[in-house]
Coordinates of C-alpha atoms in Angstrom, one line a residue:
M1 CA -45.3 -27.9 -32.9
P2 CA -47.9 -26.1 -35.1
L3 CA -49.0 -27.9 -38.2
P4 CA -47.7 -26.2 -41.5
H5 CA -51.2 -25.9 -43.0
L6 CA -52.5 -24.2 -39.9
H7 CA -49.7 -21.7 -40.0
A8 CA -50.4 -21.0 -43.6
L9 CA -54.1 -20.4 -42.8
R10 CA -53.1 -17.9 -40.1
I11 CA -50.9 -16.0 -42.6
T12 CA -53.6 -16.1 -45.2
A13 CA -56.2 -14.9 -42.7
T14 CA -54.0 -12.0 -41.5
A15 CA -53.3 -10.9 -45.1
G16 CA -57.0 -11.1 -45.9
L17 CA -57.8 -8.9 -42.8
K18 CA -55.4 -6.3 -44.1
V19 CA -56.8 -6.3 -47.6
A20 CA -60.4 -6.1 -46.2
L21 CA -59.5 -3.2 -43.9
A22 CA -57.8 -1.4 -46.7
L23 CA -60.9 -1.9 -49.0
I24 CA -63.3 -0.8 -46.3
C25 CA -61.3 2.3 -45.6
A26 CA -61.0 3.2 -49.3
A27 CA -64.8 2.8 -49.7
M28 CA -65.4 5.0 -46.7
I29 CA -63.0 7.7 -48.0
V30 CA -64.9 7.8 -51.3
Q31 CA -68.2 7.9 -49.5
T32 CA -67.1 10.7 -47.2
A33 CA -65.8 12.7 -50.1
V34 CA -69.0 12.3 -52.2
A35 CA -71.2 13.1 -49.2
G36 CA -69.3 16.3 -48.4
D37 CA -68.6 15.3 -44.8
D38 CA -68.0 18.3 -42.6
H39 CA -66.5 16.6 -39.6
G40 CA -63.0 17.7 -40.6
H41 CA -60.5 17.6 -43.4
W42 CA -57.9 15.3 -44.8
E43 CA -54.2 16.0 -44.2
F44 CA -51.2 14.8 -46.2
G45 CA -47.5 14.9 -45.2
F46 CA -44.0 13.7 -45.9
V47 CA -41.0 13.5 -43.6
L48 CA -37.4 13.1 -44.8
D49 CA -34.9 12.0 -42.0
T50 CA -31.3 11.8 -43.1
A51 CA -28.1 11.5 -41.1
M52 CA -24.3 11.4 -41.7
T53 CA -22.2 9.4 -39.3
G54 CA -18.8 7.7 -39.4
K55 CA -19.7 4.5 -37.6
A56 CA -22.7 2.3 -37.0
M57 CA -23.4 2.0 -33.2
E58 CA -24.0 -1.3 -31.4
L59 CA -27.7 -1.9 -31.5
G60 CA -27.9 1.3 -33.5
Y61 CA -30.7 2.1 -35.9
R62 CA -28.6 4.0 -38.5
D63 CA -26.0 2.9 -41.1
R64 CA -22.6 4.6 -41.3
N65 CA -22.1 7.4 -43.9
L66 CA -25.0 9.2 -45.5
Q67 CA -28.3 7.3 -45.1
L68 CA -32.1 7.6 -44.7
G69 CA -33.1 7.1 -41.1
H70 CA -36.9 7.2 -40.9
G71 CA -38.8 8.7 -43.8
D72 CA -42.6 8.8 -43.6
L73 CA -45.4 9.4 -46.2
M74 CA -48.6 10.0 -44.3
I75 CA -52.3 10.6 -44.8
S76 CA -55.0 11.1 -42.1
G77 CA -58.6 12.3 -42.0
P78 CA -62.2 11.7 -40.8
L79 CA -64.4 8.9 -42.1
G80 CA -67.5 10.1 -40.4
R81 CA -68.7 11.0 -37.0
G82 CA -66.2 9.7 -34.5
L83 CA -64.2 7.7 -37.1
H84 CA -60.6 8.6 -38.1
L85 CA -58.1 6.9 -40.4
E86 CA -54.3 7.4 -40.4
A87 CA -52.0 5.6 -42.8
I88 CA -48.2 5.9 -42.8
V89 CA -45.7 4.2 -45.2
S90 CA -42.1 4.4 -43.9
G91 CA -38.7 3.7 -45.3
H92 CA -35.1 3.6 -44.1
T93 CA -31.7 2.3 -45.4
A94 CA -30.0 -0.7 -43.9
D95 CA -26.8 -2.3 -45.2
G96 CA -27.0 -0.2 -48.3
R97 CA -30.6 -1.1 -49.2
L98 CA -33.8 0.9 -49.0
L99 CA -36.4 -1.0 -46.9
T100 CA -40.0 0.1 -46.9
H101 CA -43.0 -1.0 -44.8
T102 CA -46.4 0.0 -43.7
E103 CA -45.9 1.5 -40.3
R104 CA -49.5 2.5 -39.6
L105 CA -53.0 1.7 -41.0
L106 CA -55.1 2.7 -38.0
L107 CA -58.9 3.1 -37.9
T108 CA -60.0 4.7 -34.6
H109 CA -63.5 5.4 -33.2
E110 CA -63.9 7.9 -30.3
L111 CA -66.8 8.2 -27.9
H112 CA -66.1 11.6 -26.4
D113 CA -68.9 11.5 -23.9
S114 CA -67.5 8.4 -22.2
G115 CA -63.8 9.0 -22.8
L116 CA -63.5 5.7 -24.7
S117 CA -61.6 5.2 -27.9
F118 CA -61.2 2.0 -30.0
G119 CA -58.5 1.3 -32.6
L120 CA -58.1 -1.4 -35.2
G121 CA -55.3 -2.1 -37.7
R122 CA -51.5 -1.6 -37.6
F123 CA -50.0 1.0 -35.1
A124 CA -47.2 1.6 -32.7
S125 CA -47.8 0.3 -29.1
Q126 CA -48.2 2.9 -26.4
V127 CA -45.8 1.3 -24.0
G128 CA -43.0 3.4 -22.7
A129 CA -42.5 7.1 -22.9
I130 CA -41.8 7.5 -26.6
N131 CA -42.6 4.2 -28.5
A132 CA -45.9 5.7 -29.8
Q133 CA -44.2 8.7 -31.4
H134 CA -42.2 8.6 -34.6
P135 CA -38.4 8.3 -34.2
H136 CA -37.8 11.6 -36.1
E137 CA -39.7 13.4 -33.3
D138 CA -37.2 12.2 -30.7
D139 CA -34.9 14.5 -28.7
F140 CA -31.8 12.4 -29.8
S141 CA -30.7 10.8 -33.0
E142 CA -30.7 7.3 -31.5
R143 CA -33.4 6.0 -29.0
P144 CA -32.4 4.7 -25.6
L145 CA -31.0 1.2 -25.4
L146 CA -34.2 -0.2 -23.8
Y147 CA -36.2 0.6 -27.0
R148 CA -33.5 -0.7 -29.3
G149 CA -32.9 -3.8 -27.3
F150 CA -36.4 -4.8 -26.1
L151 CA -38.7 -3.2 -28.8
G152 CA -36.7 -3.3 -32.0
N153 CA -36.3 0.5 -31.7
H154 CA -39.9 1.3 -32.6
W155 CA -42.5 -1.5 -32.1
F156 CA -45.6 -1.4 -34.3
D157 CA -47.8 -4.4 -34.9
D158 CA -51.2 -5.6 -36.1
G159 CA -53.9 -5.5 -33.4
L160 CA -56.6 -3.8 -31.4
R161 CA -56.5 -1.0 -28.8
L162 CA -59.0 0.2 -26.2
N163 CA -58.3 3.4 -24.3
W164 CA -60.2 5.2 -21.5
V165 CA -59.5 8.7 -20.4
A166 CA -60.9 9.2 -16.9
P167 CA -63.0 12.3 -16.0
T168 CA -60.5 13.4 -13.4
P169 CA -59.0 16.9 -12.7
F170 CA -55.6 15.5 -13.8
Y171 CA -54.9 13.5 -16.9
L172 CA -55.4 9.7 -16.5
R173 CA -55.5 7.3 -19.4
V174 CA -55.8 3.5 -19.0
G175 CA -55.2 1.4 -22.1
A176 CA -55.1 -2.2 -23.3
E177 CA -53.8 -3.6 -26.6
A178 CA -53.7 -7.0 -28.3
F179 CA -51.3 -7.7 -31.1
S180 CA -50.2 -10.6 -33.4
G181 CA -46.7 -10.1 -32.0
R182 CA -45.0 -10.9 -35.4
Q183 CA -43.3 -7.6 -35.6
L184 CA -41.9 -8.0 -32.0
I185 CA -40.6 -11.6 -32.3
E186 CA -40.2 -12.7 -35.9
Q187 CA -38.7 -16.2 -35.3
S188 CA -40.9 -17.7 -32.7
Q189 CA -41.1 -21.2 -31.2
A190 CA -44.8 -20.8 -30.9
T191 CA -47.3 -18.9 -33.1
P192 CA -50.5 -18.0 -31.1
A193 CA -53.2 -15.9 -32.7
V194 CA -52.6 -13.2 -30.0
G195 CA -48.9 -13.1 -29.6
A196 CA -48.6 -10.0 -27.4
S197 CA -50.8 -7.9 -25.2
T198 CA -50.2 -4.7 -23.2
L199 CA -51.7 -2.8 -20.3
S200 CA -50.7 0.7 -19.6
I201 CA -51.4 3.7 -17.4
K202 CA -50.5 7.3 -18.3
T203 CA -51.1 10.1 -15.8
G204 CA -49.8 13.7 -15.3
A205 CA -50.7 17.2 -14.2
D206 CA -49.4 20.7 -13.7
F207 CA -47.7 21.7 -10.4
D208 CA -48.2 25.3 -11.3
P209 CA -48.1 27.4 -14.6
T210 CA -44.4 26.7 -15.0
R211 CA -43.9 23.1 -13.8
S212 CA -45.6 19.8 -14.8
W213 CA -45.1 16.1 -14.4
A214 CA -46.1 12.9 -16.3
F215 CA -45.8 9.2 -15.2
G216 CA -46.3 6.0 -17.1
L217 CA -46.4 2.3 -16.2
S218 CA -46.9 -0.5 -18.7
V219 CA -46.5 -4.2 -18.9
L220 CA -46.1 -6.2 -22.1
N221 CA -47.0 -9.9 -22.1
N222 CA -45.3 -11.8 -24.9
L223 CA -46.5 -15.3 -25.9
R224 CA -44.0 -15.6 -28.8
Q225 CA -40.8 -17.2 -27.3
A226 CA -37.8 -16.3 -29.4
A227 CA -35.5 -19.0 -30.6
P228 CA -32.0 -19.0 -28.9
H229 CA -29.3 -17.1 -30.7
D230 CA -27.0 -19.3 -32.8
H231 CA -23.5 -17.9 -32.2
S232 CA -22.1 -20.1 -35.0
A233 CA -24.3 -18.3 -37.6
S234 CA -23.3 -15.0 -39.1
S235 CA -25.6 -12.0 -38.4
S236 CA -26.2 -8.7 -40.2
T237 CA -25.4 -5.4 -38.5
H238 CA -29.1 -4.5 -38.8
A239 CA -30.7 -7.8 -37.9
H240 CA -31.9 -6.2 -34.7
L241 CA -34.0 -3.6 -36.6
H242 CA -36.8 -6.0 -37.1
G243 CA -38.0 -7.1 -33.7
A244 CA -36.6 -7.3 -30.2
S245 CA -33.0 -8.4 -29.8
F246 CA -33.7 -9.5 -26.2
S247 CA -37.1 -10.5 -24.9
G248 CA -39.0 -12.2 -22.1
R249 CA -42.5 -13.4 -21.4
Q250 CA -43.1 -10.2 -19.5
L251 CA -41.7 -6.7 -19.9
W252 CA -42.3 -4.0 -17.3
M253 CA -41.7 -0.4 -18.2
S254 CA -42.0 2.8 -16.2
D255 CA -41.2 6.4 -17.1
L256 CA -41.2 9.8 -15.3
T257 CA -41.0 13.2 -17.0
L258 CA -40.6 16.6 -15.3
R259 CA -40.9 19.9 -17.1
W260 CA -40.0 23.4 -16.1
A261 CA -40.7 26.5 -18.2
P262 CA -39.2 29.4 -16.1
Q263 CA -41.3 32.1 -17.9
G264 CA -44.4 29.9 -18.4
R265 CA -43.7 29.7 -22.2
P266 CA -42.2 26.3 -23.0
E267 CA -41.7 27.3 -26.7
D268 CA -39.2 29.9 -25.5
Q269 CA -37.5 28.1 -22.6
E270 CA -38.0 24.7 -21.0
L271 CA -36.0 22.1 -19.1
K272 CA -37.2 18.5 -19.6
L273 CA -36.0 15.6 -17.4
T274 CA -36.9 12.0 -18.4
W275 CA -36.2 8.8 -16.6
E276 CA -37.1 5.3 -17.8
Y277 CA -36.6 1.8 -16.6
A278 CA -37.5 -1.6 -18.1
S279 CA -37.2 -5.2 -16.9
A280 CA -37.8 -8.3 -19.0
R281 CA -38.6 -11.4 -16.9
R282 CA -39.0 -15.1 -17.7
I283 CA -36.5 -14.7 -20.6
H284 CA -36.3 -18.5 -21.2
P285 CA -37.9 -21.6 -19.6
D286 CA -34.4 -22.7 -18.5
A287 CA -33.1 -19.3 -17.4
G288 CA -34.4 -19.5 -13.8
D289 CA -34.5 -16.0 -12.2
L290 CA -32.2 -14.4 -14.9
T291 CA -33.6 -11.1 -16.3
H292 CA -32.8 -8.4 -18.8
A293 CA -32.9 -4.8 -17.5
A294 CA -32.3 -1.3 -18.9
S295 CA -32.5 2.3 -17.7
A296 CA -32.1 5.8 -19.3
L297 CA -31.8 9.3 -18.0
A298 CA -32.0 12.3 -20.3
A299 CA -32.1 16.1 -19.9
V300 CA -33.0 18.5 -22.7
W301 CA -32.8 22.3 -22.3
R302 CA -34.5 24.6 -24.7
F303 CA -32.5 27.7 -24.0
R304 CA -34.1 29.9 -26.6
R305 CA -36.9 29.6 -29.2
G306 CA -35.8 27.0 -31.8
W307 CA -32.6 25.9 -30.0
E308 CA -32.1 22.9 -27.7
M309 CA -29.2 21.1 -26.1
G310 CA -29.3 17.8 -24.2
A311 CA -27.4 14.9 -22.5
K312 CA -28.4 11.3 -22.2
A313 CA -27.0 8.3 -20.3
D314 CA -28.4 4.8 -20.4
W315 CA -27.4 1.2 -19.9
L316 CA -28.6 -2.3 -20.9
R317 CA -27.8 -5.5 -19.0
V318 CA -28.8 -8.8 -20.6
H319 CA -28.4 -12.6 -20.4
Q320 CA -28.8 -13.7 -24.0
P321 CA -29.9 -17.3 -24.6
G322 CA -27.5 -18.8 -27.1
L323 CA -26.5 -22.1 -28.7
H324 CA -22.8 -22.8 -28.4
D325 CA -20.8 -25.6 -30.1
D326 CA -18.3 -27.7 -28.2
D327 CA -15.0 -26.9 -29.9
A328 CA -13.3 -29.9 -28.3
N329 CA -16.0 -32.3 -29.6
P330 CA -17.7 -30.8 -32.8
A331 CA -19.9 -33.9 -33.2
T332 CA -21.9 -33.1 -30.0
A333 CA -25.1 -31.0 -30.1
A334 CA -24.8 -27.3 -29.3
T335 CA -25.5 -26.5 -25.7
L336 CA -27.7 -23.7 -24.4
E337 CA -25.9 -21.0 -22.4
F338 CA -26.9 -17.5 -21.2
G339 CA -24.4 -14.9 -22.3
A340 CA -24.0 -12.1 -19.7
A341 CA -23.1 -8.6 -20.9
R342 CA -23.7 -5.0 -20.2
L343 CA -23.7 -2.0 -22.6
R344 CA -23.5 1.6 -21.6
E345 CA -24.1 4.6 -23.8
Q346 CA -23.8 8.4 -23.4
A347 CA -24.7 11.2 -25.8
L348 CA -24.5 15.0 -26.0
M349 CA -26.5 16.9 -28.6
I350 CA -27.3 20.4 -29.8
A351 CA -30.2 21.0 -32.2
Y352 CA -31.9 23.8 -34.2
R353 CA -35.6 22.9 -34.1
P354 CA -37.8 25.8 -35.2
D355 CA -40.9 23.5 -35.3
H356 CA -41.9 19.9 -35.0
G357 CA -41.2 19.2 -38.7
R358 CA -37.7 20.6 -39.0
T359 CA -34.5 19.6 -37.1
L360 CA -30.8 20.0 -37.6
R361 CA -29.0 18.1 -34.9
L362 CA -25.3 17.5 -34.1
Q363 CA -24.8 14.6 -31.7
Y364 CA -21.7 13.0 -30.0
S365 CA -22.1 9.5 -28.6
R366 CA -19.9 6.8 -27.1
Q367 CA -20.4 3.3 -25.9
Q368 CA -18.7 0.9 -23.4
A369 CA -19.4 -2.9 -23.3
S370 CA -18.4 -5.2 -20.5
G371 CA -19.2 -8.7 -19.1
P372 CA -17.9 -12.2 -19.4
D373 CA -19.7 -12.8 -22.8
V374 CA -19.4 -9.3 -24.2
A375 CA -17.6 -10.6 -27.4
D376 CA -20.7 -12.7 -28.3
V377 CA -23.4 -10.3 -27.2
F378 CA -22.1 -6.8 -28.0
P379 CA -19.1 -7.4 -30.3
R380 CA -19.0 -3.9 -31.9
P381 CA -19.4 -1.0 -29.4
V382 CA -18.2 2.4 -30.7
R383 CA -15.8 4.3 -28.6
E384 CA -16.8 7.7 -30.1
V385 CA -18.9 8.8 -33.0
L386 CA -20.3 12.1 -34.4
M387 CA -23.6 12.2 -36.2
L388 CA -25.2 15.1 -38.2
Q389 CA -29.0 14.6 -38.6
L390 CA -31.4 16.6 -40.8
V391 CA -35.2 16.2 -40.5
L392 CA -37.5 18.0 -43.0
G393 CA -41.3 17.8 -42.8
F394 CA -43.7 18.9 -45.5
G395 CA -47.5 19.3 -45.3
S396 CA -49.2 18.1 -42.2
A397 CA -45.9 16.6 -41.0
R398 CA -44.8 20.1 -40.0
H399 CA -47.3 19.9 -37.2
H400 CA -47.5 16.2 -36.6
H401 CA -46.3 15.6 -33.1
H402 CA -46.8 13.2 -30.2
D403 CA -45.5 14.4 -26.8

């Protein structure tokens, strides 16, 4: 068990690192502005993501009724030759409250000749197909269950990143990250300095001028073991928004994306197929070979410029470690059990999306939960729900896009 004063020192050191990084960046911004640096220009942007829905979904990111989904205030620009800074402050509503946080404070340095890039600060991990992109850029109003269950919807953390883009005729990027892990597992039974690390490979190429493919494989090593869920304690609808609901010491993720633009102009017509799979292993020291797993399949068809329609189906299977009281003998200590449950989800959507900064989307979703312990693990699946989402981007956010 870690000593309290050592834990306090770690928190103080982390806070000091953030303050120091912020001061260094502020000083470099002033220096760049005074020196008249000509390596680029600074960009500012704002994104407003609102949605109206009648019900909150199981493991859902959004409240019922009218609410703020994922609003961003962003600034980015050069700090000199090869140096770049990006800062994003985000906000969303949960249980009727407005919650704000620093989503990104990232200082990157690129060595173009070698294909290397180094990042320091707070940023979203590049595991999976879409974790690195902002939720308001997604094709659907809710992310697949594997992100909501294993990564807290959108996992960002404090850490370091090293990427290498290989000099190959096709795209090949190899990356490594080291994080504190506090944003992934908040309540941990151990508090190592490096709580999580990732290794990832992204590759892709064009079959021909109309067709392309992309593949990704990543592994997340998690050293912060989550405390077992206490079923006797009450939990908020949005408790899962801050960290993973289901975790393991190792999370493997793979994704495959196929694109087809019949006329060779994806902005006019394009079919995109995406498949993802994730498996969390070593979920608890007493779990044996039990694992969590999830998969998602999505198709999005841009049938004319600015208009898209799509369908998505995904499932999540878990064995949640939990403490259960003995009703027959309340004086005995709670026992550890692994609740088995499965959640399925399907969605249909149509969207008007004239550019990356503006989206008006109508989405229909439904969920089905099953398993012997479904009442404890997934107590509130929604049978059917309609959601109307509006995303408005201003400034650089109109063109801010990860794909």
